[in-house]
N, CA, C and O atoms as CSV, one atom per row, in Angstrom:
chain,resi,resn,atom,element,x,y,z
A,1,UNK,N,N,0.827,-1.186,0.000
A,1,UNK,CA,C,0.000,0.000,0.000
A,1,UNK,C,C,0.875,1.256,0.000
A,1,UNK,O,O,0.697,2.358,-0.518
A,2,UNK,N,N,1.975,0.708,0.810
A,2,UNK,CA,C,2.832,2.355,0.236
A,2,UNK,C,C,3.272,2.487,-0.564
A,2,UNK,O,O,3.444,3.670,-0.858
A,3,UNK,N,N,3.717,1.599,-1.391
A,3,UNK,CA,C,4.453,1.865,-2.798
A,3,UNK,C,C,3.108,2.291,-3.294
A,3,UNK,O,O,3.349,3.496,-3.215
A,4,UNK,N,N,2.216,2.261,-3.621
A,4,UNK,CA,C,0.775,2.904,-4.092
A,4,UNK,C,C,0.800,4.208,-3.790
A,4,UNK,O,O,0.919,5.005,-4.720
A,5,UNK,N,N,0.699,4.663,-2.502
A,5,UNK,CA,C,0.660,5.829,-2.142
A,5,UNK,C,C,1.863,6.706,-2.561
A,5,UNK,O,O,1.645,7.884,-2.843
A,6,UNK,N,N,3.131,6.204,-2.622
A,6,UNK,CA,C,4.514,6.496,-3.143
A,6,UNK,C,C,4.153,7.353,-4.792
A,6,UNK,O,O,4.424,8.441,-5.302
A,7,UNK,N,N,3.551,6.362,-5.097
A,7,UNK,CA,C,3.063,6.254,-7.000
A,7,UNK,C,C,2.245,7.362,-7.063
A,7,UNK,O,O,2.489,8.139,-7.986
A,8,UNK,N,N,1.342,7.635,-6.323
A,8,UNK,CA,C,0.798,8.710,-6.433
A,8,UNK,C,C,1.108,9.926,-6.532
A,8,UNK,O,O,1.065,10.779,-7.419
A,9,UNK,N,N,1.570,9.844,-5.011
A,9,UNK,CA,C,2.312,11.023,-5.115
A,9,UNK,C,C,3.150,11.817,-6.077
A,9,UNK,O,O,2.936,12.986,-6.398
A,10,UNK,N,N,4.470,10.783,-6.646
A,10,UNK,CA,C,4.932,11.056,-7.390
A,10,UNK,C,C,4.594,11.513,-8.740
A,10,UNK,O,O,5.159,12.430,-9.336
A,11,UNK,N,N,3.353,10.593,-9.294
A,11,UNK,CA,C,2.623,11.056,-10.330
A,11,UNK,C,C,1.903,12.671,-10.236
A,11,UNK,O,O,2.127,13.451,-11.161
A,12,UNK,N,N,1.238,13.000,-9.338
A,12,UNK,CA,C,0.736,14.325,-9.056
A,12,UNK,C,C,2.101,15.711,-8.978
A,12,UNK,O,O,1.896,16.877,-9.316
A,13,UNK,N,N,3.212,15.253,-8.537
A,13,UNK,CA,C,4.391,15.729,-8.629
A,13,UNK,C,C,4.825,15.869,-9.765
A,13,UNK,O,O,5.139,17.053,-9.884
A,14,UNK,N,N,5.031,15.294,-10.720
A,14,UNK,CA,C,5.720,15.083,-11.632
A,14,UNK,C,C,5.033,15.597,-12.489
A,14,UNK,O,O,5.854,16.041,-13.292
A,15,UNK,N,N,3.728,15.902,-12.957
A,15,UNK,CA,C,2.709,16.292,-13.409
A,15,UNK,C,C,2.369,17.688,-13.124
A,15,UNK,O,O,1.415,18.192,-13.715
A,16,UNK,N,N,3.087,18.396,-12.236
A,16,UNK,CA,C,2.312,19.621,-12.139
A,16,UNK,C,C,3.971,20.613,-11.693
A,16,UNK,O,O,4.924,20.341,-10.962
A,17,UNK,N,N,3.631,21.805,-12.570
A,17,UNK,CA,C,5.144,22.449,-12.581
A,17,UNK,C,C,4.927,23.502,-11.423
A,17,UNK,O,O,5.681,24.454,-11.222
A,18,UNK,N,N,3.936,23.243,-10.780
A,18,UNK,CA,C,3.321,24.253,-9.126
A,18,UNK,C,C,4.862,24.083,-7.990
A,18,UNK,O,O,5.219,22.923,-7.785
A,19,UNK,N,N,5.447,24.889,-7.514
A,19,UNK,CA,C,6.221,24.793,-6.636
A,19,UNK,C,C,5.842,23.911,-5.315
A,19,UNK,O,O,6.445,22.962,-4.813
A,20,UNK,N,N,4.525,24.615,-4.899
A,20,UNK,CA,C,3.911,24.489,-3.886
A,20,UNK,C,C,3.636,22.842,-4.195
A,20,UNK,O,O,4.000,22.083,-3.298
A,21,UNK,N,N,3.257,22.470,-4.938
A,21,UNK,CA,C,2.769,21.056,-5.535
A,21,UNK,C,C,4.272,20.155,-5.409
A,21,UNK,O,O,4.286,18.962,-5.109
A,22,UNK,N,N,5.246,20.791,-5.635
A,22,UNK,CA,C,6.242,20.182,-5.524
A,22,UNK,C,C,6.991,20.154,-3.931
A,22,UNK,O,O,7.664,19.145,-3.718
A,23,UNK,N,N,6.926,21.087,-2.913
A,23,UNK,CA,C,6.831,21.187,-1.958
A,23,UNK,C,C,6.211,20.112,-0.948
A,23,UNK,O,O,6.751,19.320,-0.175
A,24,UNK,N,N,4.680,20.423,-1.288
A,24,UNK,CA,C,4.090,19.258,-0.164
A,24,UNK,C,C,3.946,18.203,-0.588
A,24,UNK,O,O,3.287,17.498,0.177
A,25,UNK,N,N,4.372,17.537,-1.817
A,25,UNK,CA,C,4.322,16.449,-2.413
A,25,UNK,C,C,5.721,15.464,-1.615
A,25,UNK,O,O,5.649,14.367,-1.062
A,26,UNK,N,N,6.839,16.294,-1.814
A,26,UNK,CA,C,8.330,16.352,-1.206
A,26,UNK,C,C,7.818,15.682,0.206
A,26,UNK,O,O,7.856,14.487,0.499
A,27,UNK,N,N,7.300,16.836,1.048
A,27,UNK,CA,C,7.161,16.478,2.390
A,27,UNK,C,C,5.848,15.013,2.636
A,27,UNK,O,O,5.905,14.024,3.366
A,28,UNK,N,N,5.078,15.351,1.940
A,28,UNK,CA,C,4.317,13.938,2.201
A,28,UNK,C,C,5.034,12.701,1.886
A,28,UNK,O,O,4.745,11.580,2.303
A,29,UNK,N,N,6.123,13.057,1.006
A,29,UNK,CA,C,6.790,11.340,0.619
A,29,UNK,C,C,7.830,11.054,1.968
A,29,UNK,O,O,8.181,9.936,2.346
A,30,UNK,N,N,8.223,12.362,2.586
A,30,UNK,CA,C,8.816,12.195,3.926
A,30,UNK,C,C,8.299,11.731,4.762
A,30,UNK,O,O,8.885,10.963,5.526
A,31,UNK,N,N,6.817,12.101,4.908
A,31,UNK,CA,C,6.305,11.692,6.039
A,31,UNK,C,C,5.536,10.029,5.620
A,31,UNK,O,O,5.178,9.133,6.385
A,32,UNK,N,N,5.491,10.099,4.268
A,32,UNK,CA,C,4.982,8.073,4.056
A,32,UNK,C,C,6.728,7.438,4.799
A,32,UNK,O,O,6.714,6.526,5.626
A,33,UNK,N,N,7.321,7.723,4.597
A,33,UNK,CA,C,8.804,6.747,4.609
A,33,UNK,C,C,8.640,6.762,6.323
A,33,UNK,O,O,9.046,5.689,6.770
A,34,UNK,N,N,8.132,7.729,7.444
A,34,UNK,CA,C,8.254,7.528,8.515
A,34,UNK,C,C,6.754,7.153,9.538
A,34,UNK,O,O,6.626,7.045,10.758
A,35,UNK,N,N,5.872,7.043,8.526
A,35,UNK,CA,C,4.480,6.864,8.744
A,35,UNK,C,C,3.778,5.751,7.708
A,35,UNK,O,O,2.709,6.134,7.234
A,36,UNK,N,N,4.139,4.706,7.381
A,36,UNK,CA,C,3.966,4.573,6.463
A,36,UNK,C,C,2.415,3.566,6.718
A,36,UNK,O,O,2.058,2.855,5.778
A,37,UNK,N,N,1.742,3.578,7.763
A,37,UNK,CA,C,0.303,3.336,8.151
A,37,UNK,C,C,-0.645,4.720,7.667
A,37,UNK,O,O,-1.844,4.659,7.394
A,38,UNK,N,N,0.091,5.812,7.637
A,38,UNK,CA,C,-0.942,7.029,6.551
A,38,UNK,C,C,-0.921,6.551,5.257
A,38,UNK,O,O,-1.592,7.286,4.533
A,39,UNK,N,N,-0.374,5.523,4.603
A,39,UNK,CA,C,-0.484,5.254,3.008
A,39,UNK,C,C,-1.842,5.101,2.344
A,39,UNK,O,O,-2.072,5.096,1.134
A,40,UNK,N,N,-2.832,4.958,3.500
A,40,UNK,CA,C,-4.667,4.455,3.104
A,40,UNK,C,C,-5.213,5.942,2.881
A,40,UNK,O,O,-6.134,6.350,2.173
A,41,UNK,N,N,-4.536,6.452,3.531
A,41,UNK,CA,C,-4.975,8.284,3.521
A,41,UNK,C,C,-4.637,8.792,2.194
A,41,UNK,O,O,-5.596,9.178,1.526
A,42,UNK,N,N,-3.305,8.883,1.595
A,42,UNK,CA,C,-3.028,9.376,0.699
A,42,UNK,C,C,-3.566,8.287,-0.220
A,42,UNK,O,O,-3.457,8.916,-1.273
A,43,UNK,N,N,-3.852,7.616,-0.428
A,43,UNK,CA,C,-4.612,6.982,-1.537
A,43,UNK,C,C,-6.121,7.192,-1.984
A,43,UNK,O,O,-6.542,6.927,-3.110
A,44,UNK,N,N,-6.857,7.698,-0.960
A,44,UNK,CA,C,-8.181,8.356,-1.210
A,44,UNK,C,C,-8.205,8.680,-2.301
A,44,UNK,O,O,-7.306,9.447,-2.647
A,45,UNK,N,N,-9.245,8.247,-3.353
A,45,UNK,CA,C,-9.008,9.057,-4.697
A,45,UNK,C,C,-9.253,10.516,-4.761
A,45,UNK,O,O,-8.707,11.244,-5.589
A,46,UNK,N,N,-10.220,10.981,-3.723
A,46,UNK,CA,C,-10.685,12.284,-3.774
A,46,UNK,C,C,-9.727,13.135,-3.284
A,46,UNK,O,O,-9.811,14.306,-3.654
A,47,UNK,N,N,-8.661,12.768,-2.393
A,47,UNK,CA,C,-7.503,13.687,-2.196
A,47,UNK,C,C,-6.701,13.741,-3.333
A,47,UNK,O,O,-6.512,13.009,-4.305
A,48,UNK,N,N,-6.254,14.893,-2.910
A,48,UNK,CA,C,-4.892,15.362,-3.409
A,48,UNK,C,C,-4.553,16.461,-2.869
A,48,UNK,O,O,-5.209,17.142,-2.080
A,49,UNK,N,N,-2.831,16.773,-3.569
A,49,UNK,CA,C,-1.926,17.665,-3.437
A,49,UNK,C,C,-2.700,19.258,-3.384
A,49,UNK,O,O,-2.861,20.118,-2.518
A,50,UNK,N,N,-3.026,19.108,-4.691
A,50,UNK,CA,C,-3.444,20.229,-5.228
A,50,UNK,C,C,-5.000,20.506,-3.942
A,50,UNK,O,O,-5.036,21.350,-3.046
A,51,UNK,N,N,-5.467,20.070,-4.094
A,51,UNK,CA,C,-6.674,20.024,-3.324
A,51,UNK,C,C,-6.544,20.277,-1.394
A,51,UNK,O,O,-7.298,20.980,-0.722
A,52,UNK,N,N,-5.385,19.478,-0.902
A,52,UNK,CA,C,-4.896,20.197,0.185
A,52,UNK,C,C,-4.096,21.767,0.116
A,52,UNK,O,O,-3.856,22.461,1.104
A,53,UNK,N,N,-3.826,22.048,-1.046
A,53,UNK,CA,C,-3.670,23.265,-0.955
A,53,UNK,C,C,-4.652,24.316,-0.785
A,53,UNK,O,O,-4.529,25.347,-0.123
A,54,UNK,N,N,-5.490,23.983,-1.363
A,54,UNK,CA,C,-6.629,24.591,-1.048
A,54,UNK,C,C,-7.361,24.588,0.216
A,54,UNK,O,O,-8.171,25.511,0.308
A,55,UNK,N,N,-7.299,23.882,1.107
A,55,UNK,CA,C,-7.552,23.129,2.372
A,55,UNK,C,C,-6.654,24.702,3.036
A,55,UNK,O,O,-7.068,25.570,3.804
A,56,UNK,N,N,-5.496,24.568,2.434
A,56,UNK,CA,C,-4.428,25.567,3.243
A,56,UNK,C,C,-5.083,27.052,2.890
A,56,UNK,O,O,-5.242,27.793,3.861
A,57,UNK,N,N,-5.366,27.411,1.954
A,57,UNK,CA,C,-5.358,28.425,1.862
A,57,UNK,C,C,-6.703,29.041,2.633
A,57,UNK,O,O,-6.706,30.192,3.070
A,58,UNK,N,N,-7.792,28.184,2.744
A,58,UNK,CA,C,-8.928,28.205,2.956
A,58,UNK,C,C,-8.763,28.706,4.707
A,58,UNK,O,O,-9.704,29.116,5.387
A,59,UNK,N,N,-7.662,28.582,5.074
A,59,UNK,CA,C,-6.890,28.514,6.941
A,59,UNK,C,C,-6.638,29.903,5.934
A,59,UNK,O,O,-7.554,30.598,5.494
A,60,UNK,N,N,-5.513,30.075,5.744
A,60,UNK,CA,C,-4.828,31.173,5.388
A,60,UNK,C,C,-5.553,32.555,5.335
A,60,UNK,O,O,-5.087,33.644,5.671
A,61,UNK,N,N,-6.790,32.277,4.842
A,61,UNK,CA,C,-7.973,33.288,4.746
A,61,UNK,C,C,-8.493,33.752,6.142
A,61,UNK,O,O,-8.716,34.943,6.358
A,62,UNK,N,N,-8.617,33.112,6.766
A,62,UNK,CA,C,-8.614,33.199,8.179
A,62,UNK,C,C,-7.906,33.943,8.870
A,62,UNK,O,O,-8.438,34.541,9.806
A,63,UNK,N,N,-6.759,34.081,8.647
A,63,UNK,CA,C,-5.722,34.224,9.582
A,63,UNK,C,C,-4.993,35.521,8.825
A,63,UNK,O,O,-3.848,35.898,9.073
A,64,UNK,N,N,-6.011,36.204,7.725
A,64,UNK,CA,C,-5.474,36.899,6.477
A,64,UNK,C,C,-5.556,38.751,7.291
A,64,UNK,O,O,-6.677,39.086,7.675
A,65,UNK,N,N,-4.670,39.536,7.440
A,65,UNK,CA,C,-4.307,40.764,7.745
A,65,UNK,C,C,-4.059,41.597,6.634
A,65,UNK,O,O,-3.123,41.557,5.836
A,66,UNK,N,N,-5.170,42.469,6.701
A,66,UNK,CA,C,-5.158,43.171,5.087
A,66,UNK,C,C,-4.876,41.827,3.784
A,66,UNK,O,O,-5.460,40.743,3.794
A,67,UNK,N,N,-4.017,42.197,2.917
A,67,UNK,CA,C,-4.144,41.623,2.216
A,67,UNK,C,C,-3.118,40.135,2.014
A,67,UNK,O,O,-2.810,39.399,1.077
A,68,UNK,N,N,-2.809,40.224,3.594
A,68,UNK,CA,C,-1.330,39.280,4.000
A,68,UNK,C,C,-2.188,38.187,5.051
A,68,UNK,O,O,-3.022,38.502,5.900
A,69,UNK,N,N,-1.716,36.866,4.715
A,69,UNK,CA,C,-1.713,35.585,5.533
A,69,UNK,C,C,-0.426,35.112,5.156
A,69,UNK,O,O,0.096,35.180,4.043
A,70,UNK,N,N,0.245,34.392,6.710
A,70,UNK,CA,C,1.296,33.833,6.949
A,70,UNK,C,C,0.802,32.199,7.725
A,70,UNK,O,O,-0.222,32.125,8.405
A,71,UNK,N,N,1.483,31.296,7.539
A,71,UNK,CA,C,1.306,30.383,7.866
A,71,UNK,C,C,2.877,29.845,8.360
A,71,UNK,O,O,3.827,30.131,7.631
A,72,UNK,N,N,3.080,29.150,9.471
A,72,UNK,CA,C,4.697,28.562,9.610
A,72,UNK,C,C,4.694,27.095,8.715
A,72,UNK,O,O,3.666,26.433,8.574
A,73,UNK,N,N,5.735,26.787,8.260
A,73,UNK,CA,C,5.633,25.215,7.659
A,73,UNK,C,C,5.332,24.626,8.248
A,73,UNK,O,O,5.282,23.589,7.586
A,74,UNK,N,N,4.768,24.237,9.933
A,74,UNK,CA,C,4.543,23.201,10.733
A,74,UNK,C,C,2.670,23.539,10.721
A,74,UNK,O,O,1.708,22.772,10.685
A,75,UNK,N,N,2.753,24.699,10.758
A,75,UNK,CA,C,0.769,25.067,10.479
A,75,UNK,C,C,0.606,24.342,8.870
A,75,UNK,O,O,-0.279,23.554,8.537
A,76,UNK,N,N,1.450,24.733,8.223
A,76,UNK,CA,C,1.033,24.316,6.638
A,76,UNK,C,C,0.939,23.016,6.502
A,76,UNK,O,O,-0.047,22.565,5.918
A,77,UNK,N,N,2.078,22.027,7.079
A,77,UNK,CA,C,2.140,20.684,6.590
A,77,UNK,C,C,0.817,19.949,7.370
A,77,UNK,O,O,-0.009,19.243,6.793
A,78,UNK,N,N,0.814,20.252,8.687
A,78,UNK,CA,C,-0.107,20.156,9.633
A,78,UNK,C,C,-1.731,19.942,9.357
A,78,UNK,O,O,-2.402,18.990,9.755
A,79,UNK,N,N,-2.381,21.551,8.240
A,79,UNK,CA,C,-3.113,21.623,7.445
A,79,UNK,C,C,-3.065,20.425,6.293
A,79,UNK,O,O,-4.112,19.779,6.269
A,80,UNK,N,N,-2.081,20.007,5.352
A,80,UNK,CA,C,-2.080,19.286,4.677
A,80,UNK,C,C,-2.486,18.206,5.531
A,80,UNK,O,O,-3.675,17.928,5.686
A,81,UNK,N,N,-1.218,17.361,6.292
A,81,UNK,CA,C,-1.825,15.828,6.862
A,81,UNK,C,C,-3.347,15.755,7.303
A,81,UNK,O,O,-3.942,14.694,7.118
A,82,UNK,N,N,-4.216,17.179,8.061
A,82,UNK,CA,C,-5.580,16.801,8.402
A,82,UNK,C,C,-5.996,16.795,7.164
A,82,UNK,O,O,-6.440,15.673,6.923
A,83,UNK,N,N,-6.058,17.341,6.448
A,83,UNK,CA,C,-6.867,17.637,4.925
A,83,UNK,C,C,-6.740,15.794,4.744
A,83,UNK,O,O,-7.728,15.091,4.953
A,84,UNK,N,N,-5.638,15.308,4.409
A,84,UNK,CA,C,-5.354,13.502,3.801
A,84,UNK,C,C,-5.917,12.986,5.134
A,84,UNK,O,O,-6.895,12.327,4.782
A,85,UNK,N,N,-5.861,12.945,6.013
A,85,UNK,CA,C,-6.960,11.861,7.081
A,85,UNK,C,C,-8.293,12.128,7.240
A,85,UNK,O,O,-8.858,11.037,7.166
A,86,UNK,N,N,-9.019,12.910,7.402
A,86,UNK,CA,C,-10.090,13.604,7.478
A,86,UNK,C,C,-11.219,12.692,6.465
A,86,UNK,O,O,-11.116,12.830,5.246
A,87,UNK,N,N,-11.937,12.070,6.848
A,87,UNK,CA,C,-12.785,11.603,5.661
A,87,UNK,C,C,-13.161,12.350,4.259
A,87,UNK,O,O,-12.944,12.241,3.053
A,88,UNK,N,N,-13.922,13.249,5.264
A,88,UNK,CA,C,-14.271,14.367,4.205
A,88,UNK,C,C,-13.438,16.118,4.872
A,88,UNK,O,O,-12.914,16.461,5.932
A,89,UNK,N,N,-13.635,16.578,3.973
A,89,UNK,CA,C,-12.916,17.810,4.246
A,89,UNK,C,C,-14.026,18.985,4.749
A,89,UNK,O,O,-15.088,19.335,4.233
A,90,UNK,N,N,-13.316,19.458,6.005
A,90,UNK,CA,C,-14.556,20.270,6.356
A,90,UNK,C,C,-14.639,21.377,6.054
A,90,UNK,O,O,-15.597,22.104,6.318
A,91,UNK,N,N,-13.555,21.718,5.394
A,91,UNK,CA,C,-12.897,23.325,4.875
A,91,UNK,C,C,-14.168,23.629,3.475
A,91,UNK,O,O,-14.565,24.713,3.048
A,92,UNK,N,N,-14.482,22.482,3.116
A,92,UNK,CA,C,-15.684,23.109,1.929
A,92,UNK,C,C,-17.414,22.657,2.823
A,92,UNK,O,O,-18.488,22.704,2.223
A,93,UNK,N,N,-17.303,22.349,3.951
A,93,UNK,CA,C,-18.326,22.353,4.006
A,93,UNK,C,C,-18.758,22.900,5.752
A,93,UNK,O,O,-18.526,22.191,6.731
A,94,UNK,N,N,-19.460,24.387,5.835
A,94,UNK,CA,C,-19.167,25.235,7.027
A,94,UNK,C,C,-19.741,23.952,8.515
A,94,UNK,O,O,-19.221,23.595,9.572
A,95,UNK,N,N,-20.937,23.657,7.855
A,95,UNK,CA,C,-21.699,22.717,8.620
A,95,UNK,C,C,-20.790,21.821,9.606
A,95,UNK,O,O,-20.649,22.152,10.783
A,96,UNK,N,N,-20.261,20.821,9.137
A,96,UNK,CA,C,-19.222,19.864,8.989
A,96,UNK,C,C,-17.549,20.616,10.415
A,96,UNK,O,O,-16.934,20.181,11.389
A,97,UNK,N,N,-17.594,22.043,9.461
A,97,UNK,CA,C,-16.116,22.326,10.074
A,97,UNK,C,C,-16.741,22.992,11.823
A,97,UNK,O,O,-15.885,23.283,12.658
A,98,UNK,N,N,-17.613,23.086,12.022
A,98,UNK,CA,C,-18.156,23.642,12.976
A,98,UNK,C,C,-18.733,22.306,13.592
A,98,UNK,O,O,-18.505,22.342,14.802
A,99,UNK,N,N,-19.289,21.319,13.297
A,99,UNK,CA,C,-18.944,19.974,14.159
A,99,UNK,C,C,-18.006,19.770,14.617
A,99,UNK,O,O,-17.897,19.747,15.843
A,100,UNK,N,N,-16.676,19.479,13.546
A,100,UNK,CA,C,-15.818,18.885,13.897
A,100,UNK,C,C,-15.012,19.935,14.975
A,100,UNK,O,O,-14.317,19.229,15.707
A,101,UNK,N,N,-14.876,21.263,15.298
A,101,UNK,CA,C,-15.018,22.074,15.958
A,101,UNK,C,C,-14.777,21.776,16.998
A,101,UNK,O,O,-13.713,21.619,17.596
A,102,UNK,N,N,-16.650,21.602,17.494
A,102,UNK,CA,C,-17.168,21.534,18.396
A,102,UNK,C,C,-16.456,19.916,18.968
A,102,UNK,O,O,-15.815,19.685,19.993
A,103,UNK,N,N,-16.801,19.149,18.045
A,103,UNK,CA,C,-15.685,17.366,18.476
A,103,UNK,C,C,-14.665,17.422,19.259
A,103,UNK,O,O,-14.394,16.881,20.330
A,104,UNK,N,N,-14.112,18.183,18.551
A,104,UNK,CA,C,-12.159,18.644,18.856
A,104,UNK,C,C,-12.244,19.612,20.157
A,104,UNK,O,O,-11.342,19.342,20.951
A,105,UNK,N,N,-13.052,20.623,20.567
A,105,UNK,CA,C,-12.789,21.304,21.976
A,105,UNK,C,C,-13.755,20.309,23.309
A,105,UNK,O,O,-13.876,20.489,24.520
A,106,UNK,N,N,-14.138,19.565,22.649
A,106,UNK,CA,C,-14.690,18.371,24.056
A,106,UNK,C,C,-13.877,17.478,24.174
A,106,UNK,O,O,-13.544,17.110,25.300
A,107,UNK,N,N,-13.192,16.729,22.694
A,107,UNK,CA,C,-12.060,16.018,23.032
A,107,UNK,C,C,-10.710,16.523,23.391
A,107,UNK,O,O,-9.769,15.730,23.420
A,108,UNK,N,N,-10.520,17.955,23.705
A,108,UNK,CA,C,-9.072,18.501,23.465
A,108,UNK,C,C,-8.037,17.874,24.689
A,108,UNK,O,O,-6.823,17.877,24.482
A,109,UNK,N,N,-8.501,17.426,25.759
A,109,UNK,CA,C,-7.922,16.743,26.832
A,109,UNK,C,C,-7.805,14.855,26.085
A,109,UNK,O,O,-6.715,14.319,26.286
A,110,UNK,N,N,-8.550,14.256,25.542
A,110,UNK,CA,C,-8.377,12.959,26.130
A,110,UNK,C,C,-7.581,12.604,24.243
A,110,UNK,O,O,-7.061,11.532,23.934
A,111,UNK,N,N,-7.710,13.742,23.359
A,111,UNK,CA,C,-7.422,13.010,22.002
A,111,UNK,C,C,-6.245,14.272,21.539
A,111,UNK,O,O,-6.214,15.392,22.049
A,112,UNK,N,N,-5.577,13.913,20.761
A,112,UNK,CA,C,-4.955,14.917,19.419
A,112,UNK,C,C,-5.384,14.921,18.337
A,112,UNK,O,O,-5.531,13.931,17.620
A,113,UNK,N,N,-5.670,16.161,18.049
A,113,UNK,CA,C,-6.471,16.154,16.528
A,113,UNK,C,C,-5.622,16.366,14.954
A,113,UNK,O,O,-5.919,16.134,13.782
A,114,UNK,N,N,-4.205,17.038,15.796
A,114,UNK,CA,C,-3.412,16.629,14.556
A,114,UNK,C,C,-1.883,16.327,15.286
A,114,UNK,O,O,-1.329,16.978,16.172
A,115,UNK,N,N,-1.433,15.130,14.597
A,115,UNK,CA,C,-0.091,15.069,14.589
A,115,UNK,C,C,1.204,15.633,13.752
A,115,UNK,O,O,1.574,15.873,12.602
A,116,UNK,N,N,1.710,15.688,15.346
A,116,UNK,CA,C,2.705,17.072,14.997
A,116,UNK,C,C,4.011,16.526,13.944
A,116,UNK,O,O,4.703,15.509,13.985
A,117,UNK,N,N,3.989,17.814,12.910
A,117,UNK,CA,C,5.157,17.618,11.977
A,117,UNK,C,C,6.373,16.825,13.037
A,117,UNK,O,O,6.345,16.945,14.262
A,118,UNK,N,N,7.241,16.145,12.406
A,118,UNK,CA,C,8.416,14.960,12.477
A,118,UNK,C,C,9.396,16.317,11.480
A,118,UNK,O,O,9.298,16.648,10.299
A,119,UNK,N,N,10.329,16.845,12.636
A,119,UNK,CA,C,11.464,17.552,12.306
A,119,UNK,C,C,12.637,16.217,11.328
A,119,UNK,O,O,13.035,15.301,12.047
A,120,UNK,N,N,12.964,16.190,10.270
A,120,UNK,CA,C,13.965,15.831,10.086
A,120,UNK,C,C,15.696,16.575,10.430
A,120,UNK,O,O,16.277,17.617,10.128
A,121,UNK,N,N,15.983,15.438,11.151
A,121,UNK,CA,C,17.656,16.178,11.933
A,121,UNK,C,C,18.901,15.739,11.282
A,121,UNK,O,O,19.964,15.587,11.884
A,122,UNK,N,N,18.702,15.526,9.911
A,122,UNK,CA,C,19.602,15.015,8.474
A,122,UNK,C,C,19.840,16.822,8.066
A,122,UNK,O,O,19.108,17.782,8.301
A,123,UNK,N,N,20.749,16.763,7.597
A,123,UNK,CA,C,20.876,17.663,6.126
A,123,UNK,C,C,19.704,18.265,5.620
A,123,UNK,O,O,18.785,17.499,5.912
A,124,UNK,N,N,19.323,19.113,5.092
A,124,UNK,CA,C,17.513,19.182,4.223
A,124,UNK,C,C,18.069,20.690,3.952
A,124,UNK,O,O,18.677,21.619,4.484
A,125,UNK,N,N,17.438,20.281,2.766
A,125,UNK,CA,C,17.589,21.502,2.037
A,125,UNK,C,C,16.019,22.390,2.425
A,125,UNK,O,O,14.939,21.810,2.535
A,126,UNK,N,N,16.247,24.117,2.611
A,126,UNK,CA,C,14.857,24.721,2.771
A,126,UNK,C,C,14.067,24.783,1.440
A,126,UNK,O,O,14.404,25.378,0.416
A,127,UNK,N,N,13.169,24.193,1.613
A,127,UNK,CA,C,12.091,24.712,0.540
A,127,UNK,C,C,11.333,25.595,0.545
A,127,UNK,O,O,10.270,25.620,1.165
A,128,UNK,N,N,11.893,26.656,-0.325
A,128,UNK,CA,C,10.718,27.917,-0.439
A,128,UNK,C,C,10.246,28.382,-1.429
A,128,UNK,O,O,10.877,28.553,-2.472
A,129,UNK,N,N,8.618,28.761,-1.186
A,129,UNK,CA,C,7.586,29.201,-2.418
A,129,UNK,C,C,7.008,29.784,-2.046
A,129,UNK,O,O,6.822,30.079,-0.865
A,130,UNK,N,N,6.400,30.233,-3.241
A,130,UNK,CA,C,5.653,31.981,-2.960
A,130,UNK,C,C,4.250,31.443,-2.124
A,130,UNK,O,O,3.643,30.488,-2.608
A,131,UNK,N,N,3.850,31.950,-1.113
A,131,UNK,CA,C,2.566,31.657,-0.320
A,131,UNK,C,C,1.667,33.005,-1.320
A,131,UNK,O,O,0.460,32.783,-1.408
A,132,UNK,N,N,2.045,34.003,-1.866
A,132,UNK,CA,C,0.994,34.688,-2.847
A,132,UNK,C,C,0.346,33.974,-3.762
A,132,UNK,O,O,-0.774,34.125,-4.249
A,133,UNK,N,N,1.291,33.070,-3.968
A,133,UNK,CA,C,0.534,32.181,-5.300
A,133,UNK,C,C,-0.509,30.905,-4.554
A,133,UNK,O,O,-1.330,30.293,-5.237
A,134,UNK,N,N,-0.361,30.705,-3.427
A,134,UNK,CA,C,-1.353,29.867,-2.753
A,134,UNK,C,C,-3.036,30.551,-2.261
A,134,UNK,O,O,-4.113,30.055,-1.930
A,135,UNK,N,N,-2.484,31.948,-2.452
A,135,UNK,CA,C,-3.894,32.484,-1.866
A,135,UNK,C,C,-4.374,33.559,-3.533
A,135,UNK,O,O,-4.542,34.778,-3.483
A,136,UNK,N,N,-4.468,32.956,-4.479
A,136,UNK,CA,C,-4.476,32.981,-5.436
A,136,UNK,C,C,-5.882,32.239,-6.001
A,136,UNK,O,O,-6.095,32.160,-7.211
């Protein structure tokens, strides 16, 4: 199942000349190699790359000051992994994100609702892209 999820990825990568696409594509193949029980997630046909970006930006709007939203890479990737576990995505549907909401501040003691980015402590090169072109 991870070489599946691997395939994907890579295909959606390879396929799209988006930085950003190339970015969290990068980091999701990091996080299959150290998670590799999320591989059922990223295989959803209805996810994707492109589509958690949107997930992100949809936060970003939120959090938007005049005509500026900032996000740290640990909010961004963070955003991505809930977007790929999440059955459905609640970011397109208000109903839904205001349940799950409400779920998440009754469970905030006994559950975690997202797991926290995995620092790699290797070498790594920074990846950077325009966040203008995400709120686009």
């Amino acid at each position: 199942m991870q070489a599946e999820a691997i395939a994907k990825l890579q295909s959606e990568i390879s396929g799209s000349d988006n930085p950003a696409v190339q970015a969290i594509g990068q980091f999701l193949l990091q996080h299959l190699e150290q998670n590799p029980e999320d591989a059922s997630s990223i295989l959803k046909t209805d996810k994707t790359i492109i589509k958690s970006l949107e997930a992100m930006r949809k936060v970003a709007e939120k959090k938007k000051v005049g005509n500026m939203a900032v996000l740290s890479d640990s909010e961004g990737f963070a955003i991505v992994l809930n977007y790929f576990k999440n059955e459905e995505s609640a970011a397109t549907d208000p109903k839904k994100q205001k349940n799950q909401t409400a779920e998440a501040s009754a469970k905030k003691d006994t559950a975690k609702q997202m797991e926290p980015v995995k620092e790699d402590t290797t070498e790594s090169e920074e990846i950077d892209f325009d966040f203008d072109a995400l709120l686009e």
